[in-house]
Coordinates of C-alpha atoms in Angstrom, one line a residue:
M1 CA 33.6 111.9 153.3
E2 CA 37.3 110.9 153.2
N3 CA 36.9 108.2 150.8
L4 CA 35.5 111.2 148.0
I5 CA 39.0 112.4 148.2
A6 CA 40.7 110.4 145.8
L7 CA 38.2 110.8 143.2
L8 CA 38.9 114.6 143.0
V9 CA 42.3 113.2 141.3
A10 CA 40.5 110.4 139.9
A11 CA 38.3 112.2 137.4
P12 CA 40.9 114.0 135.4
L13 CA 43.3 111.5 135.5
L14 CA 40.6 109.2 134.0
G15 CA 40.0 111.6 131.3
A16 CA 43.7 112.4 130.6
V17 CA 44.2 108.2 129.8
V18 CA 40.7 108.3 128.0
L19 CA 41.5 110.9 125.9
L20 CA 45.3 110.3 125.5
C21 CA 44.6 106.7 124.7
G22 CA 41.3 106.9 122.9
G23 CA 42.5 107.6 119.3
R24 CA 40.6 109.5 116.8
R25 CA 37.4 108.2 117.5
L26 CA 36.9 110.5 120.6
D27 CA 37.4 113.6 118.7
A28 CA 34.0 114.4 117.8
V29 CA 33.9 114.5 121.8
G30 CA 36.9 114.9 123.2
H31 CA 36.6 118.2 124.9
W32 CA 33.3 117.8 126.4
I33 CA 34.7 114.9 128.3
G34 CA 37.6 116.5 129.5
T35 CA 35.5 119.3 130.6
A36 CA 32.7 117.0 132.2
L37 CA 35.6 115.4 134.6
S38 CA 37.1 118.7 135.6
S39 CA 33.7 120.1 136.5
A40 CA 33.2 116.7 138.1
S41 CA 36.5 117.2 140.2
F42 CA 34.9 120.7 141.0
V43 CA 31.6 119.2 142.5
I44 CA 33.3 116.8 144.5
G45 CA 35.3 119.5 145.7
V46 CA 32.6 121.7 147.1
V47 CA 30.7 118.6 148.3
L48 CA 34.0 118.1 150.5
F49 CA 34.3 122.2 151.2
T50 CA 30.6 122.1 152.5
D51 CA 31.6 118.7 154.8
L52 CA 34.5 120.3 156.3
L53 CA 31.9 124.1 156.7
G54 CA 30.1 122.0 159.3
K55 CA 33.1 120.7 161.2
N56 CA 35.1 122.5 164.1
A57 CA 38.1 123.7 162.8
E58 CA 40.2 121.0 164.8
H59 CA 38.5 117.9 163.1
R60 CA 38.7 119.8 159.4
T61 CA 41.6 117.3 158.4
L62 CA 40.4 114.7 156.7
M63 CA 43.2 111.9 155.4
Q64 CA 42.6 108.9 152.8
H65 CA 45.4 106.3 152.8
L66 CA 45.5 104.7 149.4
W67 CA 48.3 102.3 149.6
T68 CA 51.8 101.8 150.8
W69 CA 54.2 102.9 147.9
V70 CA 57.9 102.0 149.2
P71 CA 57.6 99.3 152.0
V72 CA 61.4 99.3 153.1
E73 CA 62.9 98.7 156.6
G74 CA 64.0 102.1 157.6
F75 CA 62.4 103.9 154.6
Q76 CA 58.2 103.7 154.0
A77 CA 56.1 106.0 151.6
D78 CA 52.6 105.9 151.7
V79 CA 50.4 107.1 149.0
T80 CA 48.2 109.1 151.3
F81 CA 46.1 112.5 150.8
R82 CA 45.8 115.1 153.3
L83 CA 42.5 117.2 152.9
D84 CA 42.5 120.4 155.3
Q85 CA 41.9 124.2 155.1
L86 CA 44.9 124.9 152.8
S87 CA 44.7 122.0 150.3
M88 CA 40.7 122.8 150.3
T89 CA 41.2 125.7 149.2
F90 CA 43.7 125.2 146.5
V91 CA 41.2 122.0 145.7
L92 CA 38.9 125.2 144.6
L93 CA 40.8 127.2 143.1
I94 CA 42.4 124.4 140.8
T95 CA 39.4 122.8 139.9
G96 CA 36.8 125.6 139.5
V97 CA 39.0 127.9 137.8
G98 CA 40.6 124.9 135.4
S99 CA 37.0 123.8 134.6
L100 CA 36.4 127.5 133.7
I101 CA 39.6 127.3 131.6
H102 CA 38.5 124.3 130.2
L103 CA 34.9 125.5 129.2
Y104 CA 36.8 128.3 127.3
S105 CA 39.2 126.4 125.5
V106 CA 36.0 124.3 123.5
G107 CA 35.7 127.5 121.9
Y108 CA 39.4 129.1 121.8
M109 CA 40.4 125.5 120.6
E110 CA 37.4 124.8 118.6
H111 CA 39.6 124.8 114.9
D112 CA 42.5 123.0 116.1
E113 CA 42.7 119.3 114.7
R114 CA 44.4 118.2 117.9
R115 CA 42.0 119.3 120.7
R116 CA 41.0 116.1 121.8
R117 CA 45.0 115.6 122.6
F118 CA 44.8 119.3 124.6
F119 CA 42.0 118.8 126.5
G120 CA 43.6 115.3 127.4
Y121 CA 46.9 117.7 128.9
L122 CA 44.7 119.6 130.4
N123 CA 43.5 116.9 132.4
L124 CA 46.8 115.9 133.2
F125 CA 47.6 118.9 134.2
L126 CA 44.6 119.2 136.9
A127 CA 45.6 115.8 138.4
A128 CA 49.2 116.6 139.1
M129 CA 48.5 119.6 140.7
L130 CA 45.8 118.0 142.9
I131 CA 48.2 115.3 143.8
L132 CA 50.5 118.2 144.6
V133 CA 48.2 120.2 146.7
L134 CA 46.6 116.7 148.4
A135 CA 49.8 114.9 149.2
D136 CA 50.5 114.1 152.7
N137 CA 54.6 113.8 152.5
Y138 CA 57.0 115.7 150.3
L139 CA 58.0 112.3 148.4
L140 CA 54.1 112.1 147.0
L141 CA 54.0 115.8 146.8
Y142 CA 57.2 115.7 144.1
V143 CA 55.2 113.2 142.3
G144 CA 52.9 115.8 141.4
W145 CA 55.6 118.3 141.3
E146 CA 56.9 116.6 138.7
G147 CA 53.5 115.8 136.9
V148 CA 52.8 119.5 136.4
G149 CA 56.5 120.1 135.2
L150 CA 55.7 117.7 132.6
A151 CA 52.4 118.9 131.8
S152 CA 53.5 121.9 131.2
Y153 CA 56.1 120.6 128.9
L154 CA 53.5 119.5 126.9
L155 CA 50.8 122.1 126.9
I156 CA 53.7 125.3 126.1
G157 CA 55.2 123.4 123.1
F158 CA 51.3 121.9 121.8
W159 CA 52.0 123.6 118.9
Q160 CA 55.2 122.5 118.3
H161 CA 55.2 122.9 114.6
K162 CA 56.5 126.8 115.4
P163 CA 60.4 126.6 116.8
S164 CA 59.2 129.1 119.5
A165 CA 57.0 126.9 120.9
A166 CA 59.1 124.3 120.9
T167 CA 62.3 126.5 121.9
A168 CA 60.2 127.8 125.0
A169 CA 59.0 124.6 126.2
K170 CA 62.4 123.1 126.3
K171 CA 63.4 126.4 128.4
A172 CA 60.7 125.6 131.0
F173 CA 61.5 122.4 131.4
L174 CA 65.0 123.0 131.5
V175 CA 64.6 125.8 134.2
N176 CA 62.6 124.1 136.4
R177 CA 64.8 120.8 136.6
V178 CA 66.6 123.5 138.8
G179 CA 64.4 123.9 141.0
D180 CA 63.3 120.6 141.3
M181 CA 67.0 119.3 142.5
G182 CA 66.3 121.6 145.4
L183 CA 63.3 119.7 146.3
S184 CA 64.8 116.6 146.0
I185 CA 67.7 117.6 148.1
A186 CA 65.4 119.2 151.0
I187 CA 63.7 115.7 151.0
M188 CA 66.9 114.2 151.1
L189 CA 67.6 116.4 154.1
M190 CA 64.5 115.9 155.5
F191 CA 64.6 111.8 155.9
T192 CA 68.3 112.0 157.2
T193 CA 67.2 114.6 160.0
F194 CA 63.7 113.4 160.9
G195 CA 64.2 109.7 159.8
T196 CA 61.0 110.4 157.6
F197 CA 59.3 112.9 154.9
A198 CA 55.8 113.0 155.8
F199 CA 54.1 116.2 157.3
G200 CA 53.4 115.6 160.4
P201 CA 56.1 114.1 161.8
V202 CA 58.4 116.7 159.9
L203 CA 56.6 119.6 160.5
S204 CA 56.3 119.0 164.6
H205 CA 59.9 117.8 164.9
V206 CA 61.2 121.0 163.4
G207 CA 62.6 121.9 167.2
D208 CA 64.4 118.5 167.2
A209 CA 66.9 120.2 164.4
S210 CA 69.5 122.1 164.6
E211 CA 68.9 126.0 163.0
G212 CA 71.6 125.4 160.7
K213 CA 70.0 121.8 159.1
L214 CA 66.6 123.9 159.4
T215 CA 68.4 126.9 157.2
G216 CA 69.5 124.1 154.5
I217 CA 66.8 122.5 154.0
A218 CA 64.2 126.0 153.7
L219 CA 67.3 127.2 151.1
M220 CA 66.3 124.4 149.2
L221 CA 62.4 124.1 149.3
L222 CA 62.7 128.3 148.0
L223 CA 65.0 127.1 145.4
A224 CA 62.2 125.2 144.5
A225 CA 59.6 127.3 145.0
C226 CA 61.7 130.0 142.4
G227 CA 61.4 127.3 139.5
K228 CA 57.5 126.7 139.8
S229 CA 56.8 130.4 140.6
A230 CA 59.1 132.1 138.0
Q231 CA 61.2 133.9 141.1
V232 CA 64.4 135.6 140.9
P233 CA 66.7 133.9 139.8
L234 CA 64.3 131.3 138.1
Q235 CA 62.3 133.3 136.3
S236 CA 63.2 133.8 132.5
W237 CA 60.8 130.7 131.2
L238 CA 57.8 132.7 132.1
G239 CA 57.5 135.2 129.3
D240 CA 58.7 132.8 127.1
A241 CA 55.7 130.6 127.6
M242 CA 53.4 132.5 126.2
E243 CA 54.3 130.7 123.0
G244 CA 51.6 128.3 124.2
P245 CA 47.5 128.6 124.1
T246 CA 46.4 131.3 125.8
P247 CA 44.2 128.9 127.7
V248 CA 47.6 127.4 128.6
S249 CA 48.8 130.5 129.8
A250 CA 45.5 131.1 132.0
L251 CA 45.7 128.1 133.9
I252 CA 49.6 128.4 134.4
H253 CA 49.5 131.9 135.2
A254 CA 46.8 132.3 137.4
A255 CA 45.6 129.2 139.1
T256 CA 48.4 125.9 139.1
M257 CA 51.7 125.8 138.5
V258 CA 53.0 129.4 139.5
T259 CA 51.3 128.7 142.8
A260 CA 53.0 125.8 143.5
G261 CA 55.8 127.4 145.0
V262 CA 53.6 129.6 147.3
Y263 CA 52.1 126.7 148.6
L264 CA 55.0 124.6 149.0
I265 CA 56.6 128.1 151.2
V266 CA 53.4 128.1 153.0
R267 CA 52.5 124.2 153.9
S268 CA 56.8 124.2 155.3
G269 CA 55.9 127.3 157.6
A270 CA 57.1 125.3 160.2
I271 CA 60.6 124.8 158.9
F272 CA 61.2 128.5 157.7
N273 CA 59.7 129.9 161.2
A274 CA 62.5 128.6 162.8
A275 CA 65.5 129.4 159.9
P276 CA 65.1 133.2 160.1
D277 CA 67.4 133.8 157.7
A278 CA 66.0 131.7 155.0
Q279 CA 62.8 133.6 155.9
L280 CA 64.7 136.5 155.2
V281 CA 65.9 135.1 151.8
V282 CA 62.4 134.5 151.3
T283 CA 61.2 138.3 151.4
V284 CA 64.2 139.7 149.5
V285 CA 63.4 137.1 146.2
G286 CA 59.6 138.6 146.5
A287 CA 60.7 141.9 147.0
V288 CA 63.0 141.8 144.0
T289 CA 61.0 139.5 141.9
L290 CA 57.4 142.1 142.5
L291 CA 59.6 145.2 141.2
F292 CA 61.5 143.2 138.3
G293 CA 57.8 141.3 137.3
A294 CA 56.5 145.1 136.8
I295 CA 59.3 146.9 134.9
V296 CA 59.3 144.5 132.7
G297 CA 55.3 144.0 132.3
C298 CA 55.7 148.1 131.1
A299 CA 57.9 147.8 128.4
K300 CA 56.1 144.8 126.5
D301 CA 54.0 145.4 123.4
D302 CA 52.8 141.9 123.0
I303 CA 49.7 141.8 125.2
K304 CA 50.4 138.0 126.8
K305 CA 54.1 139.1 127.5
A306 CA 52.6 142.2 129.4
L307 CA 51.0 140.1 131.2
A308 CA 53.2 137.3 132.3
G309 CA 55.5 140.3 134.0
S310 CA 52.5 140.8 135.9
T311 CA 52.1 137.3 136.9
M312 CA 55.9 137.1 137.8
S313 CA 55.3 140.4 139.9
Q314 CA 51.8 139.1 142.0
I315 CA 53.5 135.9 143.0
G316 CA 56.5 138.2 144.1
Y317 CA 53.5 139.7 146.5
M318 CA 52.8 136.4 147.4
V319 CA 56.4 134.9 148.3
L320 CA 57.0 138.3 150.3
A321 CA 53.9 137.8 152.2
A322 CA 55.2 134.1 152.2
G323 CA 58.3 135.0 154.0
L324 CA 57.3 137.4 156.5
G325 CA 55.9 134.2 158.2
P326 CA 52.6 134.1 160.4
I327 CA 52.1 137.6 159.7
G328 CA 51.4 136.9 156.2
Y329 CA 51.1 133.4 155.6
V330 CA 47.0 134.0 155.3
F331 CA 47.4 136.6 152.9
A332 CA 49.6 135.1 150.4
I333 CA 47.0 132.6 150.5
M334 CA 44.3 135.2 150.3
H335 CA 46.1 137.3 147.3
L336 CA 46.8 133.8 145.5
V337 CA 43.1 132.9 145.4
T338 CA 42.0 136.4 144.3
H339 CA 44.9 136.8 142.0
G340 CA 43.5 133.3 140.4
F341 CA 40.3 135.3 139.3
F342 CA 41.2 138.3 138.0
K343 CA 44.6 137.1 136.3
A344 CA 42.8 133.9 135.0
G345 CA 40.5 136.5 133.6
L346 CA 42.7 138.9 131.9
F347 CA 44.6 136.5 130.3
L348 CA 41.0 134.9 129.0
G349 CA 40.0 138.4 127.6
A350 CA 43.6 138.6 126.4
G351 CA 43.0 135.5 124.2
S352 CA 39.4 136.9 123.3
V353 CA 40.8 140.0 121.7
M354 CA 43.4 137.4 119.8
H355 CA 40.7 135.4 118.6
G356 CA 38.8 138.7 117.1
M357 CA 42.0 140.0 115.8
N358 CA 43.4 137.3 113.6
D359 CA 45.7 136.1 116.7
E360 CA 47.6 139.4 116.3
V361 CA 49.0 140.1 120.1
D362 CA 50.9 143.4 119.6
M363 CA 49.0 146.2 121.3
R364 CA 50.0 148.5 119.2
K365 CA 48.0 147.3 116.3
Y366 CA 44.4 146.8 118.3
G367 CA 42.7 150.4 119.9
G368 CA 39.4 151.1 119.7
L369 CA 38.4 147.9 120.6
R370 CA 35.4 148.1 123.3
K371 CA 33.3 149.3 120.5
Y372 CA 33.7 145.8 118.7
M373 CA 34.4 143.7 122.0
P374 CA 32.1 145.1 124.9
V375 CA 31.9 141.9 127.0
T376 CA 35.0 141.2 126.4
F377 CA 35.7 145.0 127.6
I378 CA 33.6 145.1 130.2
T379 CA 35.4 141.5 132.2
F380 CA 39.0 142.6 131.1
G381 CA 38.5 145.8 132.3
L382 CA 37.1 144.7 136.0
G383 CA 40.3 142.7 136.0
Y384 CA 42.3 145.0 135.6
L385 CA 40.6 147.5 138.1
A386 CA 40.8 144.1 140.2
I387 CA 44.4 143.8 139.8
I388 CA 45.5 147.9 140.7
G389 CA 43.6 147.6 144.0
F390 CA 40.7 149.7 143.0
P391 CA 38.9 150.2 146.1
G392 CA 35.8 147.7 147.1
L393 CA 37.5 145.1 144.1
S394 CA 39.3 141.6 145.2
G395 CA 42.7 142.9 144.4
F396 CA 42.6 146.2 147.1
F397 CA 41.5 143.6 150.3
S398 CA 44.4 141.0 149.0
K399 CA 47.6 143.2 148.2
D400 CA 46.6 146.1 150.5
K401 CA 46.9 143.3 153.5
I402 CA 50.2 142.4 152.3
I403 CA 51.3 145.6 152.3
E404 CA 50.3 146.4 155.8
A405 CA 51.8 142.7 156.7
A406 CA 55.2 144.4 155.4
F407 CA 55.3 147.2 157.6
A408 CA 54.4 144.9 160.1
K409 CA 57.5 143.4 160.1
G410 CA 58.9 146.2 161.8
G411 CA 62.4 148.0 161.9
T412 CA 64.1 148.5 158.8
E413 CA 63.3 145.9 157.4
G414 CA 59.4 146.4 157.1
W415 CA 60.4 150.2 156.1
I416 CA 62.1 148.6 153.4
L417 CA 59.6 145.8 152.5
G418 CA 56.9 148.0 152.3
G419 CA 58.2 150.5 150.4
A420 CA 58.7 147.9 147.0
A421 CA 55.5 146.7 147.8
L422 CA 54.2 150.7 147.7
L423 CA 56.1 151.3 144.8
G424 CA 55.6 148.0 142.8
A425 CA 51.3 148.9 143.5
A426 CA 52.4 152.3 141.3
I427 CA 54.4 150.1 138.9
T428 CA 51.3 147.7 138.5
A429 CA 49.0 150.8 138.0
F430 CA 50.8 152.3 135.4
Y431 CA 51.5 148.9 132.7
M432 CA 47.7 147.5 133.7
T433 CA 46.7 151.0 132.5
R434 CA 48.8 151.4 129.5
V435 CA 47.3 147.7 128.5
M436 CA 44.1 148.6 128.9
L437 CA 44.4 151.9 127.3
M438 CA 46.6 150.7 124.0
T439 CA 44.0 147.6 123.7
F440 CA 40.5 149.1 124.2
F441 CA 40.9 153.3 124.0
G442 CA 41.6 155.5 121.2
E443 CA 41.3 155.1 117.3
K444 CA 42.0 151.7 115.6
R445 CA 45.3 150.8 114.6
W446 CA 44.8 147.7 113.1
Q447 CA 46.3 147.4 109.3
P448 CA 46.1 144.4 106.8
D449 CA 48.6 141.7 107.0
E450 CA 51.4 140.5 104.2
N451 CA 47.8 138.5 102.8
G452 CA 45.7 142.0 102.0
H453 CA 43.8 140.8 104.9
E454 CA 41.9 143.2 107.5
P455 CA 41.0 142.2 111.1
H456 CA 37.6 142.4 111.5
P457 CA 37.4 142.2 115.5
H458 CA 34.1 141.0 116.7
E459 CA 33.0 139.3 120.1
S460 CA 33.8 135.4 121.5
P461 CA 31.7 132.8 121.2
R462 CA 29.2 132.1 124.1
T463 CA 31.8 129.1 125.4
M464 CA 34.4 131.7 125.7
T465 CA 32.8 134.6 127.1
I466 CA 31.0 132.5 129.7
P467 CA 33.7 132.2 131.7
M468 CA 35.2 135.5 131.4
I469 CA 31.8 136.7 132.9
V470 CA 32.1 134.3 136.1
L471 CA 35.7 135.1 136.5
A472 CA 34.8 138.7 136.4
F473 CA 32.2 138.1 139.6
G474 CA 35.3 137.0 141.3
S475 CA 37.6 139.8 140.7
V476 CA 34.7 142.0 141.8
F477 CA 33.5 140.2 144.8
A478 CA 35.9 137.3 146.1
G479 CA 38.0 139.9 147.9
G480 CA 35.2 141.4 149.9
I481 CA 34.2 137.9 150.9
F482 CA 37.3 136.6 152.3
G483 CA 37.9 140.4 153.7
I484 CA 35.3 141.3 155.5
G485 CA 34.7 140.1 159.3
D486 CA 38.3 138.3 158.4
R487 CA 36.7 134.9 157.5
F488 CA 39.6 133.8 155.1
L489 CA 42.0 134.9 158.3
H490 CA 39.7 132.8 160.2
W491 CA 39.6 129.7 157.8
L492 CA 43.3 129.4 157.7
E493 CA 44.4 130.2 160.9
P494 CA 44.7 126.7 162.3
I495 CA 46.7 125.4 159.5
T496 CA 49.1 128.6 158.9
G497 CA 48.9 130.2 162.1
H498 CA 48.2 134.1 162.6
E499 CA 50.3 137.1 163.8
E500 CA 49.6 140.7 164.0
G501 CA 53.2 142.4 163.9
N502 CA 54.2 145.8 165.0
S503 CA 52.9 148.0 162.2
P504 CA 54.7 151.7 162.6
V505 CA 51.9 152.9 160.1
S506 CA 47.9 152.4 160.7
A507 CA 45.6 150.4 158.1
L508 CA 44.3 153.4 157.2
T509 CA 47.8 155.6 156.4
V510 CA 48.8 152.5 154.0
T511 CA 45.6 152.4 152.6
L512 CA 45.8 155.9 151.5
A513 CA 48.9 155.7 150.5
T514 CA 48.2 152.8 148.1
M515 CA 45.7 154.8 146.9
V516 CA 47.6 157.4 146.2
V517 CA 50.3 155.9 144.2
L518 CA 47.4 154.0 142.4
V519 CA 46.1 157.5 141.1
V520 CA 49.9 158.4 140.3
G521 CA 50.5 155.4 138.1
V522 CA 47.3 155.2 136.4
G523 CA 47.7 159.0 135.7
I524 CA 51.3 158.6 134.1
A525 CA 50.2 156.1 132.1
W526 CA 46.5 157.9 130.5
A527 CA 49.3 161.1 129.9
Q528 CA 51.3 158.6 127.7
Y529 CA 49.2 156.4 126.2
G530 CA 45.5 158.2 126.7
R531 CA 46.1 161.5 125.6
R532 CA 48.7 161.2 122.5
P533 CA 48.5 158.6 119.6
V534 CA 50.3 155.4 120.2
P535 CA 52.8 155.1 117.9
A536 CA 53.1 151.9 115.1
V537 CA 56.3 151.4 116.4
A538 CA 57.6 151.4 119.6
P539 CA 60.6 155.1 120.4
R540 CA 63.5 153.8 121.6
G541 CA 63.6 154.7 124.7
S542 CA 65.2 155.0 127.6
L543 CA 68.1 152.6 128.6
L544 CA 65.9 151.2 131.4
T545 CA 63.2 150.5 128.9
R546 CA 65.3 149.2 126.7
A547 CA 66.8 146.7 129.1
A548 CA 63.0 145.9 129.9
R549 CA 61.9 145.1 126.7
R550 CA 64.4 142.5 126.9
D551 CA 63.2 141.1 130.0
L552 CA 66.2 143.2 131.8
L553 CA 68.6 141.5 130.3
Q554 CA 68.0 137.9 132.4
D555 CA 68.5 135.6 129.1
D556 CA 71.6 137.6 128.3
F557 CA 72.5 137.1 132.4
N558 CA 72.0 133.6 131.9
H559 CA 73.6 133.2 128.2
V560 CA 77.2 135.2 129.9
V561 CA 77.2 133.3 133.1
L562 CA 75.7 129.6 132.5
V563 CA 75.9 129.2 128.6
R564 CA 79.2 130.6 128.4
G565 CA 80.3 129.9 132.0
G566 CA 79.2 126.5 131.3
E567 CA 81.2 126.8 127.8
H568 CA 84.5 127.5 129.2
L569 CA 84.2 125.3 132.4
T570 CA 83.8 122.6 129.7
R571 CA 86.6 123.5 127.5
S572 CA 89.2 123.9 130.9
L573 CA 87.7 120.5 131.7
V574 CA 88.8 119.0 128.7
Y575 CA 91.7 120.6 128.3
V576 CA 93.0 119.0 131.9
D577 CA 91.4 115.5 130.8
H578 CA 93.8 115.9 127.7
T579 CA 96.5 117.5 129.1
L580 CA 96.7 116.1 132.7
V581 CA 94.5 112.9 132.9
D582 CA 95.2 112.0 129.3
G583 CA 99.0 112.9 129.5
V584 CA 99.5 110.3 132.7
V585 CA 97.7 107.6 131.4
N586 CA 99.6 107.7 127.8
G587 CA 103.1 108.6 129.7
T588 CA 102.6 105.6 131.4
A589 CA 101.6 103.3 128.4
A590 CA 104.8 105.2 126.3
S591 CA 106.9 104.5 129.4
M592 CA 105.9 100.7 130.2
G593 CA 105.8 100.6 126.0
G594 CA 109.4 101.5 125.6
L595 CA 110.6 99.5 128.6
S596 CA 108.8 96.2 127.1
G597 CA 110.6 97.4 124.1
R598 CA 113.9 97.0 125.6
L599 CA 113.3 93.7 127.3
R600 CA 112.0 92.1 124.4
K601 CA 115.5 92.6 122.8
L602 CA 116.8 90.3 125.6
Q603 CA 114.7 87.5 124.3
N604 CA 115.7 87.5 120.8
G605 CA 115.5 83.6 119.9
Y606 CA 119.6 83.4 118.9
A607 CA 121.4 80.9 121.3
R608 CA 124.9 82.9 121.2
S609 CA 123.0 85.8 122.9
Y610 CA 121.8 83.7 125.4
A611 CA 125.1 81.9 126.1
V612 CA 126.6 85.4 125.9
S613 CA 123.9 86.8 128.9
M614 CA 124.6 83.3 130.6
F615 CA 128.5 84.2 130.6
G616 CA 128.2 88.2 131.8
G617 CA 125.9 87.0 134.4
A618 CA 128.1 84.3 135.6
A619 CA 131.3 87.0 135.5
I620 CA 129.4 89.4 137.6
L621 CA 128.8 86.8 140.2
V622 CA 132.3 85.4 140.9
A623 CA 133.0 89.1 140.6
A624 CA 130.9 90.0 143.2
T625 CA 131.8 87.0 145.1
L626 CA 135.5 87.6 145.0
L627 CA 135.2 91.2 146.3
M628 CA 133.2 90.3 149.1
R629 CA 135.9 88.1 150.4
A630 CA 138.8 90.4 149.8
V631 CA 136.4 93.1 152.1

């Protein structure tokens, strides 16, 4: 079975090569080629998953060595794939949800003349993400990491004729380069510390390194995770990434790119376990981001940007859980998987709404769409119930576990983290209910556009609704399948480890508290958006609301601190260069020029001048000789 691992990557990579190099002759069938090869990778993943299930836990790690990449004395990099319980989970999520998004894109991108290229980029994205999660060493992981960055740039800016899309792609690319520097530095530190960057030797010899070095490595890995997973302070690119086609948003925000940071932290768990200060920073980043994204989601009228704030917040929950160490690793991945189902379904539902509303994204121009789009309404509604943690649905099982794990941290830290997670659950219930009410309930609010064309909302074609229905089933049942009997915990525990912690509150108390804040959040949203007409123009709102509409001033902060700060630093360096460096250089040159000019007068070509010089020199020598004899 080990020989099948490379085929997981080869199938979508072949699709990318064929579709991007095959030319226009493949325009008519390119979308089906891309979908078929993505699905083939999923089928191979299912076969390998079945094989792993038939093995004992200690024998569920499969390795496939392809070739030695860099054979240098003292430095060897291999192209080797590792398939274990953790990477297998990601393989099924990436290829399964990714294939559904491919199928959805067949209908969504039907009228785009560059559809073949789009599917080539989708295949490239899947191949890069699979390399990332299957790599057996950090250097090969870095290859997939950068491949995901490239593919996201191509997909976010796919409609590059729109200046906003081109700008968003560049922003995502540049912000992620900051995080990528963290990963590259971490790999260098690993090599200087352990003499290798392979997972096995590094993670098994963590005890041989000092806590200071491990803290440095862990913080650099966290910086990388913040970039890919859009966590504070590298979160500013995520909202702008909505400029890409909606299937891209579903792919990036549900099953692939934003989950890479969580995977990196959990895979490197041994390093973080030995660096408690770094673990604390991880939990702080996760807690701050889950509240940050939730608050931003409350103020967005753009349906995709509201869901983008939701993604930022939900990834914050996962990072918080990962920062809890063995108490939360399993639950971070569990929520990651359930989130892959309901968030992909929500984004595809948003795309379906846009498809029926002439690409309108402003929820204030929706209303009453449940009558016109029943399948979209039901599937979106199930995703909504899952993400707010409605009892029995997937989010109920995964997010509640994270809240329990936060309290289980114990002490003041546990109360703070658990309180932040509970507050985030309340805000999640509010903003997602707001999205639901503004989109599907109330009276219709759409108006003719500037050309007099009024939207005629209608249900999407089957190529779009079938993936939404499948994802809705996952939103409903995945959490129960994973949670009942602790199946998911037993599946991942051999890789991630697990500890129960010491919670000051019982699981029942946490569940009841979560239900209370859920009802409060839904109730406030209903009072504000269900019982009152939704105004066509957003009211001015409070200072916090206005700040949230501007993404809590994250771009303003970056502009003032980084852009203007960089400008001032550049001007200062230019001044120093012109004044000090050029002053020294030019002053030296001027001094030498003046000296040479004066010396040049002594070599003027006139014999009488030379005679006078010789006479003067002889006179000085005679005078000096007489003076010395007199003394």
